Coordinates of C-alpha atoms and ligand atoms in Angstrom, one line a residue:
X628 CA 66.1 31.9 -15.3
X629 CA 63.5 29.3 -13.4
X630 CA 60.8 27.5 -13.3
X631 CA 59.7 29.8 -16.3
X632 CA 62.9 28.6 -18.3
X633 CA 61.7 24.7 -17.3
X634 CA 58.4 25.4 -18.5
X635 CA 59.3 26.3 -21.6
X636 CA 58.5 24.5 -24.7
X637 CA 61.0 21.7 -25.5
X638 CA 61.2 22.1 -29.1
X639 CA 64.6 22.7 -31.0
X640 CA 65.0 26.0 -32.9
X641 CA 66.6 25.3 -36.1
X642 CA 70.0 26.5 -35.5
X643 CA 72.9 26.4 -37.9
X644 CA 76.5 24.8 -37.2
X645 CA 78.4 27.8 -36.0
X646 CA 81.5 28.4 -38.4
X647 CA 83.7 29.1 -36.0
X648 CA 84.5 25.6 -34.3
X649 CA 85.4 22.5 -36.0
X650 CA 83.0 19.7 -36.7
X651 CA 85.1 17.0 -35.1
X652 CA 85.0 15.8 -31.1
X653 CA 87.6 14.3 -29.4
X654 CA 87.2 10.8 -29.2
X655 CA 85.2 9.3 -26.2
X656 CA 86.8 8.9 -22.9
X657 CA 85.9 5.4 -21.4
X658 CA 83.4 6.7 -18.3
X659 CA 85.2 5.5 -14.8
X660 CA 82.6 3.1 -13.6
X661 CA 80.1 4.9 -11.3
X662 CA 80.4 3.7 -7.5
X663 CA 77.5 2.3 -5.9
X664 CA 76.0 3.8 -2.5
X665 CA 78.0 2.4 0.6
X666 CA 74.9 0.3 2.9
X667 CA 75.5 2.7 5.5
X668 CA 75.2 5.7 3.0
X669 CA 72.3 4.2 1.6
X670 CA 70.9 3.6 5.0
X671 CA 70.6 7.2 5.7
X672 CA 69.8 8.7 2.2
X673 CA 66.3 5.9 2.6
X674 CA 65.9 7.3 5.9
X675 CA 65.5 10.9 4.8
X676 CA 63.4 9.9 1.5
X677 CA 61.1 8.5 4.2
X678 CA 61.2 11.7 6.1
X679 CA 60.9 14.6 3.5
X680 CA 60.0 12.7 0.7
X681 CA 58.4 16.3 -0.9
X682 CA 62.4 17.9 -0.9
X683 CA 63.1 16.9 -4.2
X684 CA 66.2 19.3 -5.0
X685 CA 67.3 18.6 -1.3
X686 CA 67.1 14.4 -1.7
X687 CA 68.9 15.1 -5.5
X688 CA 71.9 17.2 -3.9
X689 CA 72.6 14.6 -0.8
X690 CA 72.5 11.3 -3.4
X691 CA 74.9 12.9 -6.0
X692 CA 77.4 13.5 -2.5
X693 CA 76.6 10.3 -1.0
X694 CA 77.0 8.1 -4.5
X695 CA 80.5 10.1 -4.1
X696 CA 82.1 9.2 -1.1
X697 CA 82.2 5.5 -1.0
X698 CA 85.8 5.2 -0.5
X699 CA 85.9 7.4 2.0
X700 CA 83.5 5.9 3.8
X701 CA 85.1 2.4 3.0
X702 CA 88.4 3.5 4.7
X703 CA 86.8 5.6 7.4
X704 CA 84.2 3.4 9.9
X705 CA 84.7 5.5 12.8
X706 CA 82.2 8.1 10.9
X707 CA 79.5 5.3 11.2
X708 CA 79.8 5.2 14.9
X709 CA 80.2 8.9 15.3
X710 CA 76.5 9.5 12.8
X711 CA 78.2 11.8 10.5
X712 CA 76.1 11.4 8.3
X713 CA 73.1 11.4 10.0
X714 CA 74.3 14.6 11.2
X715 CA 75.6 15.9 8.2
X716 CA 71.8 15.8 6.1
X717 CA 70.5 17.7 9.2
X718 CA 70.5 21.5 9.2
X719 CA 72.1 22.7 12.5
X720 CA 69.1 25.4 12.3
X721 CA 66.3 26.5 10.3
X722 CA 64.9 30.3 10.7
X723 CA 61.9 31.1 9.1
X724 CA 59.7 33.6 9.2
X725 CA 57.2 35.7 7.8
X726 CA 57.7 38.7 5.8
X727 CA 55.3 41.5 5.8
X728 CA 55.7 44.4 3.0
X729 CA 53.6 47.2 1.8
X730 CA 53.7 47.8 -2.0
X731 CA 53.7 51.2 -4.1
X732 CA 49.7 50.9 -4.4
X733 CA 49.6 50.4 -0.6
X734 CA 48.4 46.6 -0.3
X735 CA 49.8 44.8 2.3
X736 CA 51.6 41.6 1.2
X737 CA 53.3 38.7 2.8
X738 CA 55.6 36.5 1.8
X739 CA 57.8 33.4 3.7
X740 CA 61.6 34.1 4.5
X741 CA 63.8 31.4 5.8
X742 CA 68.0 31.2 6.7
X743 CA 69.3 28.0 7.0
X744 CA 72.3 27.6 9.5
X745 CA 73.3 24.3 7.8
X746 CA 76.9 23.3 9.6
X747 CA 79.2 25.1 11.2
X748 CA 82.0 22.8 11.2
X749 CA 84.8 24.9 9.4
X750 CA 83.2 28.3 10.3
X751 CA 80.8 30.8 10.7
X752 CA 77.8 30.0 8.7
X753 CA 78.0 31.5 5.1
X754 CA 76.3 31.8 2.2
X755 CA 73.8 33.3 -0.2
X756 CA 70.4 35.0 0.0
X757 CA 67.9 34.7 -3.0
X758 CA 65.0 36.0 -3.5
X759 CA 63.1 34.1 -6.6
X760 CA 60.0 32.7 -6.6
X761 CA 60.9 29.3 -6.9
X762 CA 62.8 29.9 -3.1
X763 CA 61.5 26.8 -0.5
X764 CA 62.6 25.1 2.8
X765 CA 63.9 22.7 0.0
X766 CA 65.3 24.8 -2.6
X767 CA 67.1 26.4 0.4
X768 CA 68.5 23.0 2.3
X769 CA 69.8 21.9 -1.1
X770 CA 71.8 25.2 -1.7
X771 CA 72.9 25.3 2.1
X772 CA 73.9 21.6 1.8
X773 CA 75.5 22.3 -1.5
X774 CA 77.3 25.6 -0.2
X775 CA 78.6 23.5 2.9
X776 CA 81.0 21.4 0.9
X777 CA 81.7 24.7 -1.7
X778 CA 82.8 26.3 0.8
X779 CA 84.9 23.6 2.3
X780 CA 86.6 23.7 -1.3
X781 CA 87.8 27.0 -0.8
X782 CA 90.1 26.3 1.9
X783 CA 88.9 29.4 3.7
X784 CA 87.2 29.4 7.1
X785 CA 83.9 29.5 6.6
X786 CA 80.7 26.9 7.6
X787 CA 77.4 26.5 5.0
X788 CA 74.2 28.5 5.1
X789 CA 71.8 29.5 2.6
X790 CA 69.0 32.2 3.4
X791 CA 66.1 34.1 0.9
X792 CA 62.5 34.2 0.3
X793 CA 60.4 33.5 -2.2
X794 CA 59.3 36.9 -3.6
X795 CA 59.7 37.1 -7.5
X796 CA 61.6 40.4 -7.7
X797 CA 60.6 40.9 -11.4
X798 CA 58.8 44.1 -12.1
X799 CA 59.1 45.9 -8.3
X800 CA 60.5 48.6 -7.9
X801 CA 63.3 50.4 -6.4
X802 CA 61.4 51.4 -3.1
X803 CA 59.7 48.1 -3.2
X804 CA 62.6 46.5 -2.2
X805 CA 63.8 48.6 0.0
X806 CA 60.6 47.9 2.2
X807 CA 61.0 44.2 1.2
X808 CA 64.5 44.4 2.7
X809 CA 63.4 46.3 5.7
X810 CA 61.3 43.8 6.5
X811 CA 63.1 41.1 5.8
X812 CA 66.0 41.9 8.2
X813 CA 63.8 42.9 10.8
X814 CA 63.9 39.1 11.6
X815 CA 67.0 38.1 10.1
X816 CA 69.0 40.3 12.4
X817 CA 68.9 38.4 15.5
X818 CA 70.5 35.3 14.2
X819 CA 73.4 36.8 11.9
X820 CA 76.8 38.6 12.8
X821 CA 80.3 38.8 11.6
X822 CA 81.3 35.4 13.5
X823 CA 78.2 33.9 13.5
X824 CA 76.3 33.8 10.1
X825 CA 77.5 36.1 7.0
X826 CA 74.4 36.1 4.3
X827 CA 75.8 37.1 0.9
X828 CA 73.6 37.4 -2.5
X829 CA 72.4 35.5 -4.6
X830 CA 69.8 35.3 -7.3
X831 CA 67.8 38.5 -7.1
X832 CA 69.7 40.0 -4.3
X833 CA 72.6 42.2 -5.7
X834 CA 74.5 45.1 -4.5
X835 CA 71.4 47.0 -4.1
X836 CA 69.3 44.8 -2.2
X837 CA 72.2 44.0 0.2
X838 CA 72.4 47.8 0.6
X839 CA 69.5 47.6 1.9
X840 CA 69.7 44.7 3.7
X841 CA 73.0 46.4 5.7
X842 CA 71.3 49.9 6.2
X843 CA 68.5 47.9 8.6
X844 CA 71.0 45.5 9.9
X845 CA 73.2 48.5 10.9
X846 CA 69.7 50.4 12.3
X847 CA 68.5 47.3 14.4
X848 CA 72.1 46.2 15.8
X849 CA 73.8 49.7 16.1
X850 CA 76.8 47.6 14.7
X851 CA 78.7 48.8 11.6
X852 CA 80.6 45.6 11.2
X853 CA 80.8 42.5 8.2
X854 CA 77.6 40.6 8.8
X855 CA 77.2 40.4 5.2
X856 CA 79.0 40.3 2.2
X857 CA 78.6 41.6 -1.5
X858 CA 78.6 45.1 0.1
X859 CA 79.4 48.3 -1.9
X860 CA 83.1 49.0 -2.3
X861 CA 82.7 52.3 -0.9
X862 CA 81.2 50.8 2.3
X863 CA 83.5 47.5 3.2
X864 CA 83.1 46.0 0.1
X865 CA 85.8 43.9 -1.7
X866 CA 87.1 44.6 -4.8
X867 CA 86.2 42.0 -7.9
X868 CA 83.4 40.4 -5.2
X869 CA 80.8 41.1 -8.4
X870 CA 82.5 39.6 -10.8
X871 CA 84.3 36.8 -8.8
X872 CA 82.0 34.2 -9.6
X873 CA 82.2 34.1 -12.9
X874 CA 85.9 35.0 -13.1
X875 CA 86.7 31.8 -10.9
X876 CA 84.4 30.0 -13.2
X877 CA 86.5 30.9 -16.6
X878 CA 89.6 30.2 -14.2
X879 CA 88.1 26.5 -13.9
X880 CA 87.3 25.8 -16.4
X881 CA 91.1 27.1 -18.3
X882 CA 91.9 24.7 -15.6
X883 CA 90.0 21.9 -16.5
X884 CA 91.4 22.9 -20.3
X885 CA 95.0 22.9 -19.3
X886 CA 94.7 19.2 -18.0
X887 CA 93.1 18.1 -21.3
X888 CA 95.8 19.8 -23.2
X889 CA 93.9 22.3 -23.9
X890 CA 93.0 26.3 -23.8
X891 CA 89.8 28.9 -24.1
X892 CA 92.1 30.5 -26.6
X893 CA 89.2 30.0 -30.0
X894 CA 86.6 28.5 -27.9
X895 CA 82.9 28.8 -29.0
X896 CA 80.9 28.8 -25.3
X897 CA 77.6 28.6 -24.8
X898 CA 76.0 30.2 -21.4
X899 CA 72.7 30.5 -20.1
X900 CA 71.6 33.0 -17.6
X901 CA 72.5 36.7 -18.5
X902 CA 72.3 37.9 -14.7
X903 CA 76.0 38.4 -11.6
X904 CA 77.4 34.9 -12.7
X905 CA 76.8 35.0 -16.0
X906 CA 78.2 38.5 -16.7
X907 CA 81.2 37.6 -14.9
X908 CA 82.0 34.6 -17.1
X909 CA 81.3 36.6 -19.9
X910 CA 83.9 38.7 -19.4
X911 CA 86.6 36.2 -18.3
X912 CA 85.9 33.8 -21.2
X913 CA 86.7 36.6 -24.0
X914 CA 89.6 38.1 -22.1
X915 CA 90.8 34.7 -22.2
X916 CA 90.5 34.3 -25.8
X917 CA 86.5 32.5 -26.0
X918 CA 83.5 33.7 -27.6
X919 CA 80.0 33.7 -25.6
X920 CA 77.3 33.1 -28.2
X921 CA 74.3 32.9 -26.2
X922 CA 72.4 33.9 -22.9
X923 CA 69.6 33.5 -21.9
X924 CA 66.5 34.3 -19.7
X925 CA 62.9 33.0 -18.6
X926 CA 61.6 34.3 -21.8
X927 CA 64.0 32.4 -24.1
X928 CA 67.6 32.7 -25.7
X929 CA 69.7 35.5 -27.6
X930 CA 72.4 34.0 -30.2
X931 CA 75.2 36.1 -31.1
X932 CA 77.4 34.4 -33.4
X933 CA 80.0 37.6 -33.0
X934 CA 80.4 36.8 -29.3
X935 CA 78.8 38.7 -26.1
X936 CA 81.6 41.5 -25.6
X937 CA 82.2 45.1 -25.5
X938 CA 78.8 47.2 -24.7
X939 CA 77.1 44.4 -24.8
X940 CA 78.4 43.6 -21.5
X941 CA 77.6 46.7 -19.9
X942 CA 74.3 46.2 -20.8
X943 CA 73.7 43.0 -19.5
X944 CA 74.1 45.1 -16.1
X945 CA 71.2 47.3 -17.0
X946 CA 69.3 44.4 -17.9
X947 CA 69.5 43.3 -14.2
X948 CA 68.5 46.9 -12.9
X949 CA 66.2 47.6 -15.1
X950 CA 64.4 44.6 -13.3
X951 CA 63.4 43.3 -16.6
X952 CA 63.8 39.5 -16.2
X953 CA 64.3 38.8 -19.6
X954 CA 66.9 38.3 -23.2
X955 CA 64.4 39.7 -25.6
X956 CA 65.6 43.5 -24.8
X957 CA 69.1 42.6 -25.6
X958 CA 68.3 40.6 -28.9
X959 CA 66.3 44.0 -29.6
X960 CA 68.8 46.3 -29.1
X961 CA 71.7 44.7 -30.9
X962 CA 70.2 42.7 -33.5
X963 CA 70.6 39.7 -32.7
X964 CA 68.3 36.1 -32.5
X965 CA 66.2 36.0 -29.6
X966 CA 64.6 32.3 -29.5
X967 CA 61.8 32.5 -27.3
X968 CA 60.9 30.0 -25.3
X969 CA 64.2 27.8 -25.3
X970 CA 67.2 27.3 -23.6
X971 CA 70.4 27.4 -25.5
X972 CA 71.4 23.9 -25.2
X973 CA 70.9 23.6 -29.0
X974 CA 73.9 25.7 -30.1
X975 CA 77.0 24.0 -31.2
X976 CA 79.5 24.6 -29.1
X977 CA 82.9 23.6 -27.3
X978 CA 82.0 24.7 -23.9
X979 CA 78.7 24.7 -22.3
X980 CA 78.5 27.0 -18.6
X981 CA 74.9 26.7 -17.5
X982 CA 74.8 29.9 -14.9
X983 CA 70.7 30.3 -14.3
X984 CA 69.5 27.7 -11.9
X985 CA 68.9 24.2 -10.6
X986 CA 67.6 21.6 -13.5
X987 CA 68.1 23.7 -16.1
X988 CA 70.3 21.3 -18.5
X989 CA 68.4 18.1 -18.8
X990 CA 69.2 14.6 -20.3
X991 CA 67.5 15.5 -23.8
X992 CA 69.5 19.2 -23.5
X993 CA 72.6 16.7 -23.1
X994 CA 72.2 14.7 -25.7
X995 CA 72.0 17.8 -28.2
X996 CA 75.4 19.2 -27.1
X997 CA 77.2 16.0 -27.1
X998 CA 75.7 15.6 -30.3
X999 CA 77.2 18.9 -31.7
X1000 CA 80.3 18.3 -30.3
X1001 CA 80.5 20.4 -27.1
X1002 CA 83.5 18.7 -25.0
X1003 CA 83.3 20.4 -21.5
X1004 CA 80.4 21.0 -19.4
X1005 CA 81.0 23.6 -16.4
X1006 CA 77.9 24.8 -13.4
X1007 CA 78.5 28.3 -12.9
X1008 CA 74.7 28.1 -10.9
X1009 CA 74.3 25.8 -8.7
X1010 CA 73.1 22.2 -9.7
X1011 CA 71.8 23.4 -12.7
X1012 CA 72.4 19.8 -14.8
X1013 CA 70.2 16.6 -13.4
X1014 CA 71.3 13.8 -12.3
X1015 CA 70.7 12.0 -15.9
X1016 CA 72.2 14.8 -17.8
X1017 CA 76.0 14.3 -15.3
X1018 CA 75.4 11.0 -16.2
X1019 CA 75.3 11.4 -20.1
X1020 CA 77.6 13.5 -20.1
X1021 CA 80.3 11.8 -18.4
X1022 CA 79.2 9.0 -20.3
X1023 CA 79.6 10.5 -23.6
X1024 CA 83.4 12.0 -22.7
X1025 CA 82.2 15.0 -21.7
X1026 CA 84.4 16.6 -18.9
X1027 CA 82.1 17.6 -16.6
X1028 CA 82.8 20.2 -13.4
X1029 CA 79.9 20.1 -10.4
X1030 CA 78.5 24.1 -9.3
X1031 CA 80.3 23.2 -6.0
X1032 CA 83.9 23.3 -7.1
X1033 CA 83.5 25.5 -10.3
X1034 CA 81.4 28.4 -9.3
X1035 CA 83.2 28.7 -5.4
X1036 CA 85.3 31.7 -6.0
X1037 CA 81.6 34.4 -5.6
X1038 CA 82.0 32.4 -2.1
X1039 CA 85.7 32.6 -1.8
X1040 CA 86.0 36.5 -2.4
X1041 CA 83.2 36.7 0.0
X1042 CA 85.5 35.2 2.7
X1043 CA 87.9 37.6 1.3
X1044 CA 85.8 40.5 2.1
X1045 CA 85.3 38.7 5.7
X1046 CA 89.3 39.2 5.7
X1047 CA 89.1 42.9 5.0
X1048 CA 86.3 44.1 7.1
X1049 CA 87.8 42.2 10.1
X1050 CA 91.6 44.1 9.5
X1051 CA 89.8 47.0 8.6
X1052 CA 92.1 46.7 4.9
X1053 CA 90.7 47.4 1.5
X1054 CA 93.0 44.9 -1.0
X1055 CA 93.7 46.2 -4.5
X1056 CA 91.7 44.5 -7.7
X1057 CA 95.2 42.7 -8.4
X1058 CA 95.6 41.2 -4.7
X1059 CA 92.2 39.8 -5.0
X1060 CA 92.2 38.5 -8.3
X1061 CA 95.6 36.8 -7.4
X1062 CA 93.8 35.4 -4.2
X1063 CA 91.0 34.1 -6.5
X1064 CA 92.8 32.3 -9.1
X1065 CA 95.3 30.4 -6.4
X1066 CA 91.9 29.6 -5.0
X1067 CA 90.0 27.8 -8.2
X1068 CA 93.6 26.0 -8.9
X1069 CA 93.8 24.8 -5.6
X1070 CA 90.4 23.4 -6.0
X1071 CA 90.7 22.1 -8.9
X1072 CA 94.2 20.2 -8.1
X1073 CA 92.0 19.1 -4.8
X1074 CA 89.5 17.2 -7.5
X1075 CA 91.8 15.9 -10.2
X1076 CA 93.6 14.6 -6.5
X1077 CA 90.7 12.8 -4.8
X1078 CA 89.2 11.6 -8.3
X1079 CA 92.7 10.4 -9.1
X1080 CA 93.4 8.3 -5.6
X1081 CA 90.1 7.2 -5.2
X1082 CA 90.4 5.4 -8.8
X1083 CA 88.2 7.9 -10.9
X1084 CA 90.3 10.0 -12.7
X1085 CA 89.0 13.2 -14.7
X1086 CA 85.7 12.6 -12.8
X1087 CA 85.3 16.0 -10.8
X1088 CA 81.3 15.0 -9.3
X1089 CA 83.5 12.5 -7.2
X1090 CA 86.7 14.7 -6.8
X1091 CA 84.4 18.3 -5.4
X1092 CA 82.1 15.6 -3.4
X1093 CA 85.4 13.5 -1.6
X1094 CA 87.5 17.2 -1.1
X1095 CA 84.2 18.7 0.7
X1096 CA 83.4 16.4 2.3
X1097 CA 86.3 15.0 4.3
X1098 CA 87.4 18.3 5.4
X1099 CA 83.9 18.5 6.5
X1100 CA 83.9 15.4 8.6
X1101 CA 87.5 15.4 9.9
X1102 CA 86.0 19.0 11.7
X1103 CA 82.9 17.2 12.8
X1104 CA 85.2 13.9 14.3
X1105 CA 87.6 16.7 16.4
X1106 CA 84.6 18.9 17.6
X1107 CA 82.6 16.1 19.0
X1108 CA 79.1 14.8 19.2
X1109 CA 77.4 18.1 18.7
Ligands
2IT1629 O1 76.0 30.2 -4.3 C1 76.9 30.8 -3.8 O2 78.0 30.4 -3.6 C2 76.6 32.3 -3.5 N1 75.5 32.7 -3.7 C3 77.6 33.1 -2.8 C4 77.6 33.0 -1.4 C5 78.5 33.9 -0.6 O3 78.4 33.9 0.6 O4 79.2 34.8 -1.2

C-alpha cells in the first residue's frame, strides 16, 4: 500500500492478454459534460486554497464534491446565506496529541495522533482509525470529509470522523502495539463514547489493535459499552463487520453491472491492496462468479491468472498478522508472478477495484486499463484514483464508482454493530449480510437517482457527491447556525 506503492518505478511489466476475457470493449459512452464550479462554491474552495494551501488530499477531496453539487446549489440559495459551505470544509474539532511508546529494545519513541470530529449533523461522529505512516492533519481531514458524506449514504445515523497516527506498523510487534495502543487511548478517551464519537479501523488498525484500543478505553472510563467498532465477535462485535467492506463493494459493483446489463458472472478483476478490504472483495467477487488476478502491496504485484481463491484467501489474513507489509510472500508460496515494484494497473482486465490507498491509480495507470479494455472502475479505498484518472476514465466510457458510495458498507455494518451493542442483540451472519446488501442497493439507486435528475446519468462522482451531501445540509439548515 502507500507512499512506497507511489514511489515505485512507473515502468510496465510485460504482461500477456489474459485468455480469459474477450478482446473487445463496449463501445464508448458519450461523457455527460462535466459541471463547472458554482461562484459561490468556487468562492469558498479559493478561500481554503488560500488558507491550507499544503492539504493537498484535503483541497483534492472538497473540489471533486464541490465540482458536484452545482445544481443543488443552483436550486438551493438559502445555503449561501446560512454558510453551509463555509461550514461544511471546517472540522467541527481537531484532537491531536502526542503519543509516547516504549519499544521492545526499550527506546522511548513519539509519534503524533490526531481524531478529527468533522460534522455531526446526522450523528455521532464515526469513522476510521489508521495508523500508516503516510497519516497527517491532511490525510486525516480528507478521509473525515470523505467519511462525512459516506456515511450520509448509508442512511444510518451516524456523523463523520476520521482518527490515527502516523506510526508505520510494519515490522512491530505484537506487544509493540499493545503499548502503542495504550498510549494512544490514553488521550483519545476523553473525547469518544458510544453517542458521542465511535472510532472504527482502518489501515493498520484491525481486530487486534482495536482490542487493544477497547481494553484501555474500558480501564480509563470503567465503561464496558460501544465506543468503538470492529470489536471481536466474542466481545460486542458484529458478525460480517471484517469482511463487510469488501462484500458491499462486490455488491456495488454487481449493482453497477446489473444497470449496464451486465453480471460478475466470468469477470476477470483486477485489485490492488491484499489487506481487510481487499480480502473481503476477494471473496465476494469469486462467490459471485469473478476471478481476482492480482494484488498487490508496497513492494509490488502478484498475478494469478487462476484467480485468488481457496487457501489463498486464508492466507492473505496471515499476510496481515504476520505484519509483513508486502505480496512477494504470497507469489512465493503459491507460485505465482510477483512484479516488483508496480502496481497492477497493467493487467487486462474487465473490472478494476483499487482497495490500497489515496492516488494509487493515476492518469497513465488509466490509460493502460482503458486501453486493455477494462469497462468498470470501482474505489474500495478511499480516493485511491486522481482527479485526472476519474476524468479519463469517465471520458473513455468507463463506469466509474467514487470510495464514498462503493466501499460504505465497512461503515454501514459499523453502525450495525452500534445497533447491537446499544439493544444488547448479537444478529445472525444472514441478518447482517441482508442488512448490508439493502444498504449498497439503496446507495446505489440514491446515485443512479441524483445523477439521473440532475442531468448526468451513469455518472456516480456526481450521484455519491449530490446524495451526501444534501442529507448533509438539510441536517445543517434544521439544526441552526452551529
Ligand atoms: O473508511 C471507512 O469507511 C472505514 N475505515 C470504516 C469506518 C467505520 O467507522 O467503520
Amino acid at each position: 500500500m502507500s507512499s512506497d506503492t507511489r514511489a515505485a518505478t512507473p515502468q510496465r511489466p510485460a504482461i500477456a492478454r489474459s485468455p480469459m476475457r474477450p478482446a473487445q470493449r463496449r463501445s464508448r459512452r458519450e461523457p455527460s459534460p462535466q459541471p463547472s464550479l458554482q461562484p459561490y462554491a468556487a468562492r469558498v474552495l479559493a478561500d481554503l486554497r488560500g488558507r491550507v494551501p499544503w492539504e493537498k488530499e484535503f483541497l483534492q477531496a472538497v473540489e471533486e464534491v464541490f465540482s458536484s453539487i452545482s445544481p443543488v446549489l443552483e436550486q438551493n440559495p438559502q445555503y449561501e446565506g446560512a454558510s453551509i459551505l463555509e461550514r461544511i470544509v471546517e472540522p467541527e474539532r481537531v484532537i491531536a496529541f502526542r503519543v509516547v511508546w516504549t519499544d521492545d529494545q526499550n527506546q522511548v519513541n513519539v509519534n503524533r495522533g490526531y481524531r478529527i470530529q468533522f460534522s455531526s449533523a446526522l450523528g455521532p461522529y464515526k469513522g476510521g482509525t489508521r495508523f500508516h505512516a503516510s497519516v497527517s492533519l491532511s490525510s486525516l481531514k480528507f478521509l473525515g470529509f470523505e467519511q462525512t458524506f459516506k456515511n450520509a449514504l448509508t442512511g444510518l445515523s451516524l456523523g463523520g470522523g476520521k482518527g490515527g497516527s502516523d506510526l508505520s506498523f510494519r515490522g512491530r510487534s505484537d506487544a509493540e502495539m499493545m503499548r502503542f495502543c495504550q498510549s494512544y487511548m490514553s488521550e483519545l478517551f476523553r473525547h469518544i463514547g458510544p453517542e458521542t464519537d465511535v472510532p472504527a479501523g482502518d489501515i493498520g488498525v484491525g481486530t487486534r489493535e482495536i482490542g487493544y484500543l477497547f481494553g484501555q478505553y474500558k480501564r480509563l472510563t470503567r465503561n464496558f459499552d460501544g465506543a468503538l467498532t470492529g470489536k471481536a465477535l466474542e466481545w460486542g462485535g458484529s458478525r460480517l463487520r471484517p469482511e463487510a467492506t469488501g462484500y458491499g463493494v462486490a455488491y456495488f459493483v454487481e449493482e453497477m453491472l446489473r444497470d449496464a446489463g451486465e453480471s460478475l458472472e466470468g469477470k476477470t478483476v483486477a485489485v490492488s491492496g491484499f489487506g481487510n478490504v481487499a480480502w473481503g472483495v476477494v471473496q465476494k467477487v469469486t462467490e459471485l462468479g469473478g476471478s481476482v488476478v492480482t494484488l498487490s502491496g508496497p513492494d509490488g504485484f502478484v498475478y494469478d491468472p487462476d484467480g485468488v481463491r481457496g487457501d489463498k484467501v486464508d492466507y492473505m489474513r496471515t499476510m496481515r498478522l504476520g505484519g509483513r507489509d508486502a505480496v512477494q510472500q504470497f507469489g512465493e508460496r503459491f507460485g505465482v508472478e510477483f512484479h516488483p515494484g508496480r502496481r497492477p494497473w497493467v493487467v487486462p482486465c474487465d473490472v478494476a477495484i483499487p482497495c490500497a490507498i489515496e492516488n494509487e491509480l493515476d492518469e497513465g495507470d488509466a490509460e493502460m486499463l482503458l486501453k486493455n479494455g477494462c469497462r468498470c472502475v470501482v474505489e474500495g479505498a478511499n480516493m485511491p484514483t486522481t482527479r485526472e484518472a476519474v476524468r479519463t476514465l469517465q471520458e473513455g466510457g468507463v463506469l466509474f464508482a467514487p470510495g464514498k458510495a462503493a466501499n460504505a458498507g465497512g461503515v454501514a455494518v459499523s453502525g450495525l454493530e452500534m445497533a447491537q451493542n446499544r439493544s444488547g442483540e448479537s444478529w445472525s451472519a444472514e441478518r447482517v449480510d441482508a442488512a448490508l446488501r439493502a444498504i449498497m442497493t439503496r446507495i446505489h439507486e440514491i446515485c443512479t437517482g441524483a445523477a439521473e435528475c440532475y442531468g448526468h446519468p451513469g455518472d456516480y462522482v456526481i450521484g455519491a457527491n449530490i446524495g451526501g451531501f444534501s442529507r448533509v445540509a438539510e441536517a445543517m439548515m434544521s439544526q441552526g447556525a452551529v
